[in-house]
Amino acid sequence: MNYPDESTYGTKADIISTVEFNHTGELLATGDKGGRVVIFQREQESKNQVHRRGEYNVYSTFQSHEPEFDYLKSLEIEEKINKIRWLPQQNAAYFLLSTNDKTVKLWKVSERDKRPEGYNLKDEEGRLRDPATITTLRVPVLRPMDLMVEATPRRVFANAHTYHINSISVNSDYETYMSADDLRINLWNFEITNQSFNIVDIKPANMEELTEVITAAEFHPHHCNTFVYSSSKGTIRLCDMRASALCDRHTKFFEEPEDPSNRSFFSEIISSISDVKFSHSGRYIMTRDYLTVKVWDLNMENRPIETYQVHDYLRSKLCSLYENDCIFDKFECVWNGSDSVIMTGSYNNFFRMFDRNTKRDVTLEASRENSKPRAILKPRKVCVGGKRRKDEISVDSLDFSKKILHTAWHPSENIIAVAATNNLYIFQDKVN
Amino acid sequence: MEWASEPGEEGPKPGLNPPLRAAREGAPGRMEFKLEAHRIVSISLGKIYNSRVQRGGIKLHKNLLVSLVLRSARQVYLSDPCPGLYLAGPSGTPMALPQLPGEPAAGPAAGWGEPAPPAVPAAWQETQPHPERSAVPDAQRAVDAEPAAPGIDAGDAVLGGQAAAGPAWRLMEGPREAAAGGPGNPAGASEVFPEVARAASHHCGRPPGGEDQPGALGATPRGDCCCAKEEAPAPPPIGPRKRGAAGAGGVGGPAGCPAPSSTPLKKPRRDLEEPSSGAAAEEEEEMETGNVANLISIFGSSFSGLLRKSPGGGREEADGEENGPEAAEPGQICCDKPVLRDMNPWSTAIVAF
């Protein structure tokens, strides 16, 4: 990747938990463990500064969720933002959904650059004027002011989930969205906060018989009746809401038979799907499990059409990764705008890109030391065994505390956002 | 855009993970396998335990995965009974938990090594009419030892509880103390169970299998009876359990020791046990492995939900393995209390942790 521009945003030990571009790529939202949302806006390109093409600067920061305590169950509800999803822009304001484990909120982010001046009954500081002193009447006028971006919660969708919300997805009708927890998926209308429809319920009558949970869900990008959800067993179900009100019976079921030679104590864990994403075309879905990324054709249910090894060298380390809980890390995956490249994160602040057409892949690192503004990212390589070449890093030297779980790709350009713990890296490819 | 081409990294050969610690020389491959399984079981139990005290409530997904690993490891562990495995003492095999690196769990465990396991059930049975609970202290002890190994933080709540339990137990449970004898702990081990037992006996007279029991116990103000809780969200045992352990006024919390005090108690407890650890090492190893085996049988009888699908389970499978994690999630599964009512005491034991 040539000529990346990098801007970093570091906060004090606040780990970024979600990253999402809006539909135009003008805005980039991040959510963190502290319940805050930070929105970056891309600078307008200027003729004078061609090389500073569209850097992202902080546009708005607000506290989306606060820690809550459920007194009935004696449970603390974390304020960590699990997902952010943008609504398409329909007027001057921006709207996004943000969710923690239990509550989804619709936020309106709008600009104010004028304020009224010249009230009759109030003075400029807002204090009431004594009516006796008013001798003339005037019409207040709007005067320019410094741009202020304000975020207001417009809807709060609460109390609909018993389990932890892992996904939200805006429907292509822009009127509804779904929220998914471990066992249920609910369909909401943006205007109605006190009701939601349950469209998937996989909770068994007897919880002792529970064998799988929902791990991610997404609406089809174009068909408002279609959605998919992935499970901890490595399967994906595609459902059509026209078929029935409760979509417990799938329309399509995607599962790859397990390779018996790879069986281990941890086979089930590593087959659990951590993320599922439709391609922009709507024809493919991509799933991420612990060691691989798979691309599925919606028309073929019995196996993926492509499988990419993200970090297969970890296969022999699963027991250690189980011990230190890394095996439970939920990596996300993203498509580029044209669905030709897919990207996902790994450890040691590495992230990987796979070109589906050329079948070439690259490992890059997001770190301050290695990335200076406009420096070219150098491909990295992990050495598995035998002799380690000069620039390679051995598997045992990998830092498992530096994990890239969340990445985002600009909808139309080659700009990526990579969240490395509490730092956000934005890389651009400058096309000459 | 240029993409640097990278040859795919070669993965290791597929297959089961090699054991991470060297087995004894000359030990058969199966033995290594079992050692590994044993270790995984203990780590898994630690994780299940930890999940109860983590912020944000119990994560259903993670606990489900851990329970699956537990089941796999257990199947391996029990698939071919190997007597040598249980008598691991004198040879100094590293399989006993206290040997896990960096874990001073030998302390408390050592203390528990003194009284022979049979003494515990006897002591327990004297005071607790419920016959099934006899094995519970073993489970307790084993679980305490096991979680202690993999994670200190796991140990905190367990050992803290235990540590608190020991001395506090003495203060409050005169007769049991006499029965258990020694500074240590089978009594300590059964510390949590008095809580459970008491919960059982207190709460609307329901049999102690109910998951509600410990929970309801801790959350005294709740007027609801678990009987009536079929539909309504029921109080999770976790919260009240935490309070019980923390001694934050949980009625009937036998220890009544608040969490803060459990930490300081933990230290003297370990100090107490250290001197005897050497002497009791052999015994303790033996006991621990024996207890692990007991624990596994206990869990085995509880993990019916998954074991039903597994071959050769032989044992009674009253409750699913999920009882552990799921029962532990009443906060999430609040509507599923009816399930938990059927839980046998072994599963209650898991939840009690």
PDB file of C-alpha atoms in Angstrom, chain A residues 126-365:
ATOM      1  CA  GLY A 126     -30.258  34.747  28.808  1.00  0.00           C
ATOM      2  CA  ARG A 127     -31.350  36.580  31.879  1.00  0.00           C
ATOM      3  CA  LEU A 128     -34.886  37.794  31.913  1.00  0.00           C
ATOM      4  CA  ARG A 129     -35.337  41.450  31.370  1.00  0.00           C
ATOM      5  CA  ASP A 130     -37.623  43.496  33.441  1.00  0.00           C
ATOM      6  CA  PRO A 131     -40.611  44.160  31.228  1.00  0.00           C
ATOM      7  CA  ALA A 132     -40.784  47.656  32.485  1.00  0.00           C
ATOM      8  CA  THR A 133     -37.508  48.440  30.828  1.00  0.00           C
ATOM      9  CA  ILE A 134     -38.581  47.299  27.422  1.00  0.00           C
ATOM     10  CA  THR A 135     -39.496  50.210  25.284  1.00  0.00           C
ATOM     11  CA  THR A 136     -39.165  48.837  21.809  1.00  0.00           C
ATOM     12  CA  LEU A 137     -39.848  45.557  20.083  1.00  0.00           C
ATOM     13  CA  ARG A 138     -37.459  43.869  17.749  1.00  0.00           C
ATOM     14  CA  VAL A 139     -37.382  40.685  15.746  1.00  0.00           C
ATOM     15  CA  PRO A 140     -34.646  38.277  16.716  1.00  0.00           C
ATOM     16  CA  VAL A 141     -32.207  37.538  13.935  1.00  0.00           C
ATOM     17  CA  LEU A 142     -29.956  34.583  13.278  1.00  0.00           C
ATOM     18  CA  ARG A 143     -26.314  35.404  13.418  1.00  0.00           C
ATOM     19  CA  PRO A 144     -23.404  33.153  12.539  1.00  0.00           C
ATOM     20  CA  MET A 145     -21.572  31.497  15.334  1.00  0.00           C
ATOM     21  CA  ASP A 146     -18.699  29.079  15.634  1.00  0.00           C
ATOM     22  CA  LEU A 147     -19.676  25.720  14.398  1.00  0.00           C
ATOM     23  CA  MET A 148     -21.021  23.543  17.114  1.00  0.00           C
ATOM     24  CA  VAL A 149     -21.749  19.896  16.661  1.00  0.00           C
ATOM     25  CA  GLU A 150     -24.262  18.498  19.007  1.00  0.00           C
ATOM     26  CA  ALA A 151     -25.406  14.969  19.544  1.00  0.00           C
ATOM     27  CA  THR A 152     -28.781  14.247  20.994  1.00  0.00           C
ATOM     28  CA  PRO A 153     -30.347  10.898  21.747  1.00  0.00           C
ATOM     29  CA  ARG A 154     -33.511  10.689  19.737  1.00  0.00           C
ATOM     30  CA  ARG A 155     -34.663   7.211  20.608  1.00  0.00           C
ATOM     31  CA  VAL A 156     -33.811   4.711  23.274  1.00  0.00           C
ATOM     32  CA  PHE A 157     -34.688   1.097  22.569  1.00  0.00           C
ATOM     33  CA  ALA A 158     -34.425  -0.670  25.868  1.00  0.00           C
ATOM     34  CA  ASN A 159     -35.582  -3.692  27.774  1.00  0.00           C
ATOM     35  CA  ALA A 160     -35.908  -5.999  24.846  1.00  0.00           C
ATOM     36  CA  HIS A 161     -32.922  -8.227  25.370  1.00  0.00           C
ATOM     37  CA  THR A 162     -32.321 -10.721  28.106  1.00  0.00           C
ATOM     38  CA  TYR A 163     -28.901 -11.627  26.816  1.00  0.00           C
ATOM     39  CA  HIS A 164     -26.017  -9.549  25.555  1.00  0.00           C
ATOM     40  CA  ILE A 165     -26.593  -7.701  22.309  1.00  0.00           C
ATOM     41  CA  ASN A 166     -23.873  -8.585  19.827  1.00  0.00           C
ATOM     42  CA  SER A 167     -25.168  -7.046  16.578  1.00  0.00           C
ATOM     43  CA  ILE A 168     -27.359  -4.363  15.137  1.00  0.00           C
ATOM     44  CA  SER A 169     -28.144  -3.946  11.480  1.00  0.00           C
ATOM     45  CA  VAL A 170     -30.090  -1.266   9.663  1.00  0.00           C
ATOM     46  CA  ASN A 171     -32.493  -2.576   7.085  1.00  0.00           C
ATOM     47  CA  SER A 172     -32.376  -1.383   3.512  1.00  0.00           C
ATOM     48  CA  ASP A 173     -35.862   0.052   3.934  1.00  0.00           C
ATOM     49  CA  TYR A 174     -34.339   2.546   6.379  1.00  0.00           C
ATOM     50  CA  GLU A 175     -37.402   2.173   8.529  1.00  0.00           C
ATOM     51  CA  THR A 176     -36.486  -0.844  10.535  1.00  0.00           C
ATOM     52  CA  TYR A 177     -33.444  -2.374  12.080  1.00  0.00           C
ATOM     53  CA  MET A 178     -32.648  -5.521  13.995  1.00  0.00           C
ATOM     54  CA  SER A 179     -30.767  -6.193  17.191  1.00  0.00           C
ATOM     55  CA  ALA A 180     -29.414  -9.617  18.007  1.00  0.00           C
ATOM     56  CA  ASP A 181     -28.369 -11.117  21.302  1.00  0.00           C
ATOM     57  CA  ASP A 182     -27.128 -14.602  22.102  1.00  0.00           C
ATOM     58  CA  LEU A 183     -30.468 -16.262  21.638  1.00  0.00           C
ATOM     59  CA  ARG A 184     -32.877 -13.846  20.027  1.00  0.00           C
ATOM     60  CA  ILE A 185     -33.169 -11.336  17.257  1.00  0.00           C
ATOM     61  CA  ASN A 186     -35.613  -8.454  17.470  1.00  0.00           C
ATOM     62  CA  LEU A 187     -36.922  -6.244  14.713  1.00  0.00           C
ATOM     63  CA  TRP A 188     -37.531  -2.603  15.524  1.00  0.00           C
ATOM     64  CA  ASN A 189     -39.137   0.311  13.828  1.00  0.00           C
ATOM     65  CA  PHE A 190     -37.127   3.451  14.321  1.00  0.00           C
ATOM     66  CA  GLU A 191     -40.181   5.364  15.399  1.00  0.00           C
ATOM     67  CA  ILE A 192     -41.371   2.909  18.017  1.00  0.00           C
ATOM     68  CA  THR A 193     -39.340   2.341  21.116  1.00  0.00           C
ATOM     69  CA  ASN A 194     -41.733   0.471  23.329  1.00  0.00           C
ATOM     70  CA  GLN A 195     -42.198  -2.528  21.107  1.00  0.00           C
ATOM     71  CA  SER A 196     -40.126  -4.797  19.008  1.00  0.00           C
ATOM     72  CA  PHE A 197     -40.884  -7.933  17.077  1.00  0.00           C
ATOM     73  CA  ASN A 198     -39.013 -11.067  17.893  1.00  0.00           C
ATOM     74  CA  ILE A 199     -38.038 -12.647  14.621  1.00  0.00           C
ATOM     75  CA  VAL A 200     -35.587 -15.300  15.722  1.00  0.00           C
ATOM     76  CA  ASP A 201     -35.602 -17.235  18.951  1.00  0.00           C
ATOM     77  CA  ILE A 202     -33.243 -20.131  19.367  1.00  0.00           C
ATOM     78  CA  LYS A 203     -33.617 -20.456  23.064  1.00  0.00           C
ATOM     79  CA  PRO A 204     -34.416 -24.072  23.832  1.00  0.00           C
ATOM     80  CA  ALA A 205     -37.291 -24.895  26.131  1.00  0.00           C
ATOM     81  CA  ASN A 206     -34.801 -26.516  28.388  1.00  0.00           C
ATOM     82  CA  MET A 207     -31.702 -24.399  28.770  1.00  0.00           C
ATOM     83  CA  GLU A 208     -29.735 -27.472  29.591  1.00  0.00           C
ATOM     84  CA  GLU A 209     -30.039 -28.428  25.981  1.00  0.00           C
ATOM     85  CA  LEU A 210     -28.458 -25.262  24.717  1.00  0.00           C
ATOM     86  CA  THR A 211     -25.819 -26.056  22.179  1.00  0.00           C
ATOM     87  CA  GLU A 212     -25.338 -22.925  20.177  1.00  0.00           C
ATOM     88  CA  VAL A 213     -25.825 -19.194  20.370  1.00  0.00           C
ATOM     89  CA  ILE A 214     -26.215 -16.410  17.846  1.00  0.00           C
ATOM     90  CA  THR A 215     -22.952 -14.594  17.322  1.00  0.00           C
ATOM     91  CA  ALA A 216     -23.708 -12.020  14.608  1.00  0.00           C
ATOM     92  CA  ALA A 217     -26.543 -10.932  12.351  1.00  0.00           C
ATOM     93  CA  GLU A 218     -26.946  -8.646   9.359  1.00  0.00           C
ATOM     94  CA  PHE A 219     -29.596  -7.562   6.931  1.00  0.00           C
ATOM     95  CA  HIS A 220     -29.126  -8.077   3.232  1.00  0.00           C
ATOM     96  CA  PRO A 221     -27.939  -4.827   1.670  1.00  0.00           C
ATOM     97  CA  HIS A 222     -30.731  -4.687  -0.864  1.00  0.00           C
ATOM     98  CA  HIS A 223     -33.483  -7.124   0.078  1.00  0.00           C
ATOM     99  CA  CYS A 224     -35.266  -5.810   3.079  1.00  0.00           C
ATOM    100  CA  ASN A 225     -36.841  -9.165   3.826  1.00  0.00           C
ATOM    101  CA  THR A 226     -33.599 -11.115   4.037  1.00  0.00           C
ATOM    102  CA  PHE A 227     -31.053 -11.379   6.777  1.00  0.00           C
ATOM    103  CA  VAL A 228     -28.420 -13.803   7.974  1.00  0.00           C
ATOM    104  CA  TYR A 229     -27.208 -14.788  11.379  1.00  0.00           C
ATOM    105  CA  SER A 230     -24.185 -16.793  12.378  1.00  0.00           C
ATOM    106  CA  SER A 231     -23.828 -19.208  15.239  1.00  0.00           C
ATOM    107  CA  SER A 232     -21.223 -20.429  17.653  1.00  0.00           C
ATOM    108  CA  LYS A 233     -21.242 -23.744  15.821  1.00  0.00           C
ATOM    109  CA  GLY A 234     -19.834 -22.216  12.675  1.00  0.00           C
ATOM    110  CA  THR A 235     -23.072 -22.179  10.738  1.00  0.00           C
ATOM    111  CA  ILE A 236     -24.907 -19.386   8.987  1.00  0.00           C
ATOM    112  CA  ARG A 237     -28.625 -19.215   8.482  1.00  0.00           C
ATOM    113  CA  LEU A 238     -30.313 -17.038   5.943  1.00  0.00           C
ATOM    114  CA  CYS A 239     -33.879 -16.127   6.749  1.00  0.00           C
ATOM    115  CA  ASP A 240     -36.691 -14.565   4.797  1.00  0.00           C
ATOM    116  CA  MET A 241     -39.105 -12.553   6.873  1.00  0.00           C
ATOM    117  CA  ARG A 242     -41.832 -13.093   4.348  1.00  0.00           C
ATOM    118  CA  ALA A 243     -41.908 -16.765   5.120  1.00  0.00           C
ATOM    119  CA  SER A 244     -43.244 -16.400   8.622  1.00  0.00           C
ATOM    120  CA  ALA A 245     -43.385 -14.006  11.484  1.00  0.00           C
ATOM    121  CA  LEU A 246     -40.928 -16.001  13.518  1.00  0.00           C
ATOM    122  CA  CYS A 247     -37.995 -16.966  11.387  1.00  0.00           C
ATOM    123  CA  ASP A 248     -36.845 -19.919  13.388  1.00  0.00           C
ATOM    124  CA  ARG A 249     -36.754 -21.989  10.285  1.00  0.00           C
ATOM    125  CA  HIS A 250     -34.101 -20.848   7.965  1.00  0.00           C
ATOM    126  CA  THR A 251     -34.405 -20.472   4.261  1.00  0.00           C
ATOM    127  CA  LYS A 252     -30.784 -21.406   3.717  1.00  0.00           C
ATOM    128  CA  PHE A 253     -28.291 -23.098   5.955  1.00  0.00           C
ATOM    129  CA  PHE A 254     -24.583 -22.677   5.340  1.00  0.00           C
ATOM    130  CA  GLU A 255     -22.228 -25.126   6.943  1.00  0.00           C
ATOM    131  CA  GLU A 256     -18.909 -26.600   6.000  1.00  0.00           C
ATOM    132  CA  PRO A 257     -18.220 -30.149   7.119  1.00  0.00           C
ATOM    133  CA  GLU A 258     -15.520 -30.317   9.728  1.00  0.00           C
ATOM    134  CA  ASP A 259     -12.117 -31.619   8.793  1.00  0.00           C
ATOM    135  CA  PRO A 260     -11.652 -34.596  11.084  1.00  0.00           C
ATOM    136  CA  SER A 261      -7.898 -34.349  10.977  1.00  0.00           C
ATOM    137  CA  ASN A 262      -8.067 -31.000  12.688  1.00  0.00           C
ATOM    138  CA  ARG A 263     -10.097 -32.180  15.609  1.00  0.00           C
ATOM    139  CA  SER A 264      -8.939 -31.022  19.012  1.00  0.00           C
ATOM    140  CA  PHE A 265     -10.341 -30.003  22.324  1.00  0.00           C
ATOM    141  CA  PHE A 266     -10.841 -26.579  20.908  1.00  0.00           C
ATOM    142  CA  SER A 267     -12.408 -27.376  17.583  1.00  0.00           C
ATOM    143  CA  GLU A 268     -15.726 -26.023  18.649  1.00  0.00           C
ATOM    144  CA  ILE A 269     -14.326 -22.785  19.907  1.00  0.00           C
ATOM    145  CA  ILE A 270     -12.335 -22.016  16.805  1.00  0.00           C
ATOM    146  CA  SER A 271     -15.234 -22.808  14.554  1.00  0.00           C
ATOM    147  CA  SER A 272     -17.464 -20.280  16.301  1.00  0.00           C
ATOM    148  CA  ILE A 273     -18.140 -17.437  13.897  1.00  0.00           C
ATOM    149  CA  SER A 274     -17.297 -14.044  15.305  1.00  0.00           C
ATOM    150  CA  ASP A 275     -18.512 -11.862  12.452  1.00  0.00           C
ATOM    151  CA  VAL A 276     -20.643 -12.123   9.340  1.00  0.00           C
ATOM    152  CA  LYS A 277     -20.845  -9.500   6.608  1.00  0.00           C
ATOM    153  CA  PHE A 278     -22.711  -9.319   3.360  1.00  0.00           C
ATOM    154  CA  SER A 279     -20.719  -8.171   0.378  1.00  0.00           C
ATOM    155  CA  HIS A 280     -21.794  -4.840  -1.052  1.00  0.00           C
ATOM    156  CA  SER A 281     -23.242  -6.688  -3.981  1.00  0.00           C
ATOM    157  CA  GLY A 282     -25.363  -8.811  -1.715  1.00  0.00           C
ATOM    158  CA  ARG A 283     -24.244 -11.936  -3.442  1.00  0.00           C
ATOM    159  CA  TYR A 284     -21.707 -13.184  -0.951  1.00  0.00           C
ATOM    160  CA  ILE A 285     -21.307 -13.398   2.751  1.00  0.00           C
ATOM    161  CA  MET A 286     -18.028 -13.406   4.581  1.00  0.00           C
ATOM    162  CA  THR A 287     -17.559 -15.062   7.945  1.00  0.00           C
ATOM    163  CA  ARG A 288     -14.695 -14.883  10.408  1.00  0.00           C
ATOM    164  CA  ASP A 289     -13.852 -17.630  12.802  1.00  0.00           C
ATOM    165  CA  TYR A 290     -10.798 -17.795  14.967  1.00  0.00           C
ATOM    166  CA  LEU A 291      -8.276 -18.879  12.372  1.00  0.00           C
ATOM    167  CA  THR A 292      -9.875 -18.211   9.011  1.00  0.00           C
ATOM    168  CA  VAL A 293     -12.017 -15.932   6.908  1.00  0.00           C
ATOM    169  CA  LYS A 294     -14.451 -17.597   4.559  1.00  0.00           C
ATOM    170  CA  VAL A 295     -16.430 -16.273   1.647  1.00  0.00           C
ATOM    171  CA  TRP A 296     -19.698 -17.978   0.867  1.00  0.00           C
ATOM    172  CA  ASP A 297     -21.847 -17.725  -2.197  1.00  0.00           C
ATOM    173  CA  LEU A 298     -25.471 -17.364  -1.207  1.00  0.00           C
ATOM    174  CA  ASN A 299     -26.318 -19.933  -3.809  1.00  0.00           C
ATOM    175  CA  MET A 300     -24.084 -22.620  -2.369  1.00  0.00           C
ATOM    176  CA  GLU A 301     -24.770 -23.808   1.120  1.00  0.00           C
ATOM    177  CA  ASN A 302     -22.556 -26.792   1.553  1.00  0.00           C
ATOM    178  CA  ARG A 303     -19.194 -25.097   1.650  1.00  0.00           C
ATOM    179  CA  PRO A 304     -17.563 -21.694   1.274  1.00  0.00           C
ATOM    180  CA  ILE A 305     -16.183 -20.704  -2.082  1.00  0.00           C
ATOM    181  CA  GLU A 306     -13.045 -19.233  -0.567  1.00  0.00           C
ATOM    182  CA  THR A 307     -11.162 -19.824   2.645  1.00  0.00           C
ATOM    183  CA  TYR A 308      -8.288 -17.657   3.793  1.00  0.00           C
ATOM    184  CA  GLN A 309      -5.931 -18.558   6.609  1.00  0.00           C
ATOM    185  CA  VAL A 310      -5.452 -15.571   8.819  1.00  0.00           C
ATOM    186  CA  HIS A 311      -2.929 -16.956  11.285  1.00  0.00           C
ATOM    187  CA  ASP A 312      -2.839 -20.696  10.969  1.00  0.00           C
ATOM    188  CA  TYR A 313       0.398 -20.788  12.937  1.00  0.00           C
ATOM    189  CA  LEU A 314      -1.758 -20.404  16.008  1.00  0.00           C
ATOM    190  CA  ARG A 315      -3.335 -23.789  15.482  1.00  0.00           C
ATOM    191  CA  SER A 316      -0.686 -25.471  17.575  1.00  0.00           C
ATOM    192  CA  LYS A 317      -1.015 -22.892  20.313  1.00  0.00           C
ATOM    193  CA  LEU A 318      -4.689 -23.240  20.964  1.00  0.00           C
ATOM    194  CA  CYS A 319      -4.253 -24.567  24.460  1.00  0.00           C
ATOM    195  CA  SER A 320      -2.204 -21.558  25.519  1.00  0.00           C
ATOM    196  CA  LEU A 321      -4.627 -19.262  23.794  1.00  0.00           C
ATOM    197  CA  TYR A 322      -7.426 -20.948  25.651  1.00  0.00           C
ATOM    198  CA  GLU A 323      -5.665 -20.378  28.925  1.00  0.00           C
ATOM    199  CA  ASN A 324      -5.087 -16.706  28.354  1.00  0.00           C
ATOM    200  CA  ASP A 325      -8.568 -16.265  26.896  1.00  0.00           C
ATOM    201  CA  CYS A 326      -7.305 -15.100  23.537  1.00  0.00           C
ATOM    202  CA  ILE A 327      -9.137 -17.923  21.865  1.00  0.00           C
ATOM    203  CA  PHE A 328     -12.357 -16.115  22.702  1.00  0.00           C
ATOM    204  CA  ASP A 329     -11.347 -12.947  20.886  1.00  0.00           C
ATOM    205  CA  LYS A 330     -13.936 -11.885  18.372  1.00  0.00           C
ATOM    206  CA  PHE A 331     -12.317 -10.625  15.242  1.00  0.00           C
ATOM    207  CA  GLU A 332     -14.330  -8.739  12.701  1.00  0.00           C
ATOM    208  CA  CYS A 333     -13.913  -8.741   8.954  1.00  0.00           C
ATOM    209  CA  VAL A 334     -14.702  -6.198   6.263  1.00  0.00           C
ATOM    210  CA  TRP A 335     -15.110  -5.938   2.515  1.00  0.00           C
ATOM    211  CA  ASN A 336     -13.670  -3.155   0.448  1.00  0.00           C
ATOM    212  CA  GLY A 337     -16.023  -1.077  -1.642  1.00  0.00           C
ATOM    213  CA  SER A 338     -15.777  -3.269  -4.696  1.00  0.00           C
ATOM    214  CA  ASP A 339     -15.824  -6.573  -2.793  1.00  0.00           C
ATOM    215  CA  SER A 340     -12.483  -7.488  -4.289  1.00  0.00           C
ATOM    216  CA  VAL A 341     -10.443  -7.308  -1.100  1.00  0.00           C
ATOM    217  CA  ILE A 342     -11.257  -8.474   2.397  1.00  0.00           C
ATOM    218  CA  MET A 343      -9.530  -7.446   5.569  1.00  0.00           C
ATOM    219  CA  THR A 344      -9.374  -8.741   9.092  1.00  0.00           C
ATOM    220  CA  GLY A 345      -7.221  -8.317  12.161  1.00  0.00           C
ATOM    221  CA  SER A 346      -4.807 -10.519  14.043  1.00  0.00           C
ATOM    222  CA  TYR A 347      -2.392 -10.260  16.968  1.00  0.00           C
ATOM    223  CA  ASN A 348       0.692  -8.168  17.467  1.00  0.00           C
ATOM    224  CA  ASN A 349      -1.245  -5.315  15.892  1.00  0.00           C
ATOM    225  CA  PHE A 350      -1.129  -7.130  12.597  1.00  0.00           C
ATOM    226  CA  PHE A 351      -3.965  -7.021  10.158  1.00  0.00           C
ATOM    227  CA  ARG A 352      -4.360  -8.956   6.980  1.00  0.00           C
ATOM    228  CA  MET A 353      -5.761  -8.205   3.571  1.00  0.00           C
ATOM    229  CA  PHE A 354      -6.690 -10.798   1.010  1.00  0.00           C
ATOM    230  CA  ASP A 355      -7.203  -9.946  -2.615  1.00  0.00           C
ATOM    231  CA  ARG A 356      -9.846 -12.273  -3.882  1.00  0.00           C
ATOM    232  CA  ASN A 357      -8.926 -11.846  -7.495  1.00  0.00           C
ATOM    233  CA  THR A 358      -5.178 -12.189  -7.434  1.00  0.00           C
ATOM    234  CA  LYS A 359      -5.201 -14.490  -4.397  1.00  0.00           C
ATOM    235  CA  ARG A 360      -2.430 -12.457  -2.938  1.00  0.00           C
ATOM    236  CA  ASP A 361      -2.408 -11.498   0.688  1.00  0.00           C
ATOM    237  CA  VAL A 362      -0.455  -9.143   2.863  1.00  0.00           C
ATOM    238  CA  THR A 363       0.172  -8.697   6.553  1.00  0.00           C
ATOM    239  CA  LEU A 364       0.539  -5.167   7.799  1.00  0.00           C
ATOM    240  CA  GLU A 365       1.170  -3.725  11.207  1.00  0.00           C
TER     241      GLU A 365
END
